[in-house]
Amino acid sequence: MQPTTSLTANPLTWDSLPAVQQPNWHDHSEYRRVSMELAAARPLVTESEVGAAARALAEVAAGDARALQIGDCAESFADAYAPRTAAKVAVLNDLADRFTKRVDQEVLRFGRMAGQYAKPRSSPFEVVSGVELPAYRGDMVNAAAPNVFSRQHDPRRMLRGYEASADILADLRTHWDKDAARRGPWVAHEALLLDYEGALVRSGRSGDYLSSTHFPWIGERTRQLDHAHVALLASVTNPVGCKIGPTVSPAEVVELCELLDPERTPGRLTLIVRMGVAAIAEALPPIVHAVRRAGHLVVWLNDPCHGNTVKTDCGRKTRLLGDMINEATLFRNILESAHLHAGGLHLEVAADDVTECIGGSVADARALGERYESLCDPRLNPDQAAELIDTVF
Ligand code: PEP
Ligand code: CO
């Protein structure tokens, strides 16, 4: 699909590069119509909102503020109505206020919302009740219901995702107060679906920007240096994030920094460390030193969720709050020992009192059955997230 901007003028831009984790919908009869509609759609976020988020992240990079990024692993289209957005914003604000009290600094607020509709998967198939089905890839690609019809990749779902995001953003803006230009809440999601994200690049006063969200990030599975996701986010003016997992090398991270932050702009790049409690103590220190030596003033966030996912005996995905607290504590200690700023946290948190992770109010694996509602990865409930923040900071 061709985006509407001048990006197409350069043959080496993102749309000529390889990409993994993309849907198989390019032969669908509606694909071209959907692509054209998205390319003509009004921006979901404004360039000035994006600029405010970028300036605020520069404060975090300088050590003068922190950031909290929370929300569902996979958002559901069914949640795109005002009371659900209000509930999510309330949990984000409560946790950020709590974090503010502990660190005595402004805490920027980012929801994993208004676009967190596409998921990378480790396997393209899953077996449900003995039947092999295409994996659920997020509401913007297919539906979670475990049958072969729901799991077909349908490009029309991109338009539903766009509309749902527009509704959520309209509701979110009603929660903005006098502090919003400084601390949000803003929205963020994994910029995974190139057909969607590429169609929503718009030209702004200071260059092309991604109008689908304030703060896009690149996931651990799509951060290949010579692939499309890195090139796409390198080409926009938004502040951008990149997840880094336990297998990344310091040299690779420095190359990512060079591609995504060539001008060495404070806060332009956020490295979201998700190594797991077993790996972080060995893996992170050399990366921190290499990034500093290369002269990038990045925001360092820890995602203690994605490196600590385990399966229970009955095959349910969960995470232990204790492991997450330990990874986040190690993260903070490693940065502070290097005289750098532990910028904050990126967490999967539900707005409801779910029982998906073990610890705090959820005693053991048996208790997971009570309210396990995630469409994808297990989320902390608000009390568990509060315990994590209070213990780590
Ligand atoms: C996610 O944030 O839901 C995710 C898939 O993370 P990662 O790219 O770190 O695995
Ligand atoms: Co997840």
PDB file of N, CA, C and O and ligand atoms in Angstrom, residues 73-74 112 116 119 243 306 319 348 376-377, ligand 2:
ATOM      1  N   CYS A  73      -2.861  -5.695  27.363  1.00  0.00           N
ATOM      2  CA  CYS A  73      -1.962  -6.289  26.361  1.00  0.00           C
ATOM      3  C   CYS A  73      -2.598  -6.079  24.999  1.00  0.00           C
ATOM      4  O   CYS A  73      -1.964  -5.557  24.090  1.00  0.00           O
ATOM      5  N   ALA A  74      -3.857  -6.509  24.870  1.00  0.00           N
ATOM      6  CA  ALA A  74      -4.616  -6.307  23.637  1.00  0.00           C
ATOM      7  C   ALA A  74      -5.909  -5.606  24.001  1.00  0.00           C
ATOM      8  O   ALA A  74      -6.698  -6.120  24.795  1.00  0.00           O
ATOM      9  N   ARG A 112      -1.762   2.439  27.196  1.00  0.00           N
ATOM     10  CA  ARG A 112      -1.683   1.517  26.061  1.00  0.00           C
ATOM     11  C   ARG A 112      -3.117   1.447  25.549  1.00  0.00           C
ATOM     12  O   ARG A 112      -3.865   0.516  25.878  1.00  0.00           O
ATOM     13  N   GLN A 116      -4.156  -0.076  20.535  1.00  0.00           N
ATOM     14  CA  GLN A 116      -3.382  -1.279  20.896  1.00  0.00           C
ATOM     15  C   GLN A 116      -4.173  -2.516  20.442  1.00  0.00           C
ATOM     16  O   GLN A 116      -4.649  -3.316  21.249  1.00  0.00           O
ATOM     17  N   LYS A 119      -1.357  -7.652  17.612  1.00  0.00           N
ATOM     18  CA  LYS A 119      -0.421  -8.399  18.448  1.00  0.00           C
ATOM     19  C   LYS A 119       0.533  -9.253  17.620  1.00  0.00           C
ATOM     20  O   LYS A 119       0.089  -9.995  16.744  1.00  0.00           O
ATOM     21  N   LYS A 243      11.199  -1.789  22.309  1.00  0.00           N
ATOM     22  CA  LYS A 243      11.401  -2.810  23.340  1.00  0.00           C
ATOM     23  C   LYS A 243      12.755  -3.467  23.113  1.00  0.00           C
ATOM     24  O   LYS A 243      13.163  -3.696  21.964  1.00  0.00           O
ATOM     25  N   HIS A 306       6.900  -8.676  30.058  1.00  0.00           N
ATOM     26  CA  HIS A 306       7.054  -9.598  28.930  1.00  0.00           C
ATOM     27  C   HIS A 306       8.231 -10.554  29.020  1.00  0.00           C
ATOM     28  O   HIS A 306       8.282 -11.524  28.270  1.00  0.00           O
ATOM     29  N   ARG A 319       1.930 -14.447  35.256  1.00  0.00           N
ATOM     30  CA  ARG A 319       3.191 -13.828  35.686  1.00  0.00           C
ATOM     31  C   ARG A 319       3.153 -13.728  37.197  1.00  0.00           C
ATOM     32  O   ARG A 319       2.079 -13.524  37.777  1.00  0.00           O
ATOM     33  N   GLU A 348       1.459  -4.019  31.861  1.00  0.00           N
ATOM     34  CA  GLU A 348       0.128  -4.441  31.427  1.00  0.00           C
ATOM     35  C   GLU A 348      -0.769  -4.493  32.666  1.00  0.00           C
ATOM     36  O   GLU A 348      -0.584  -5.323  33.558  1.00  0.00           O
ATOM     37  N   CYS A 376      -5.116 -11.567  25.559  1.00  0.00           N
ATOM     38  CA  CYS A 376      -3.777 -11.994  25.153  1.00  0.00           C
ATOM     39  C   CYS A 376      -2.947 -12.284  26.404  1.00  0.00           C
ATOM     40  O   CYS A 376      -3.150 -13.305  27.047  1.00  0.00           O
ATOM     41  N   ASP A 377      -2.039 -11.383  26.802  1.00  0.00           N
ATOM     42  CA  ASP A 377      -1.187 -11.661  27.966  1.00  0.00           C
ATOM     43  C   ASP A 377      -1.890 -11.322  29.288  1.00  0.00           C
ATOM     44  O   ASP A 377      -2.770 -10.468  29.325  1.00  0.00           O
TER      45      ASP A 377
HETATM   46 CO    CO B   2       1.590  -8.255  26.079  1.00  0.00          CO
END
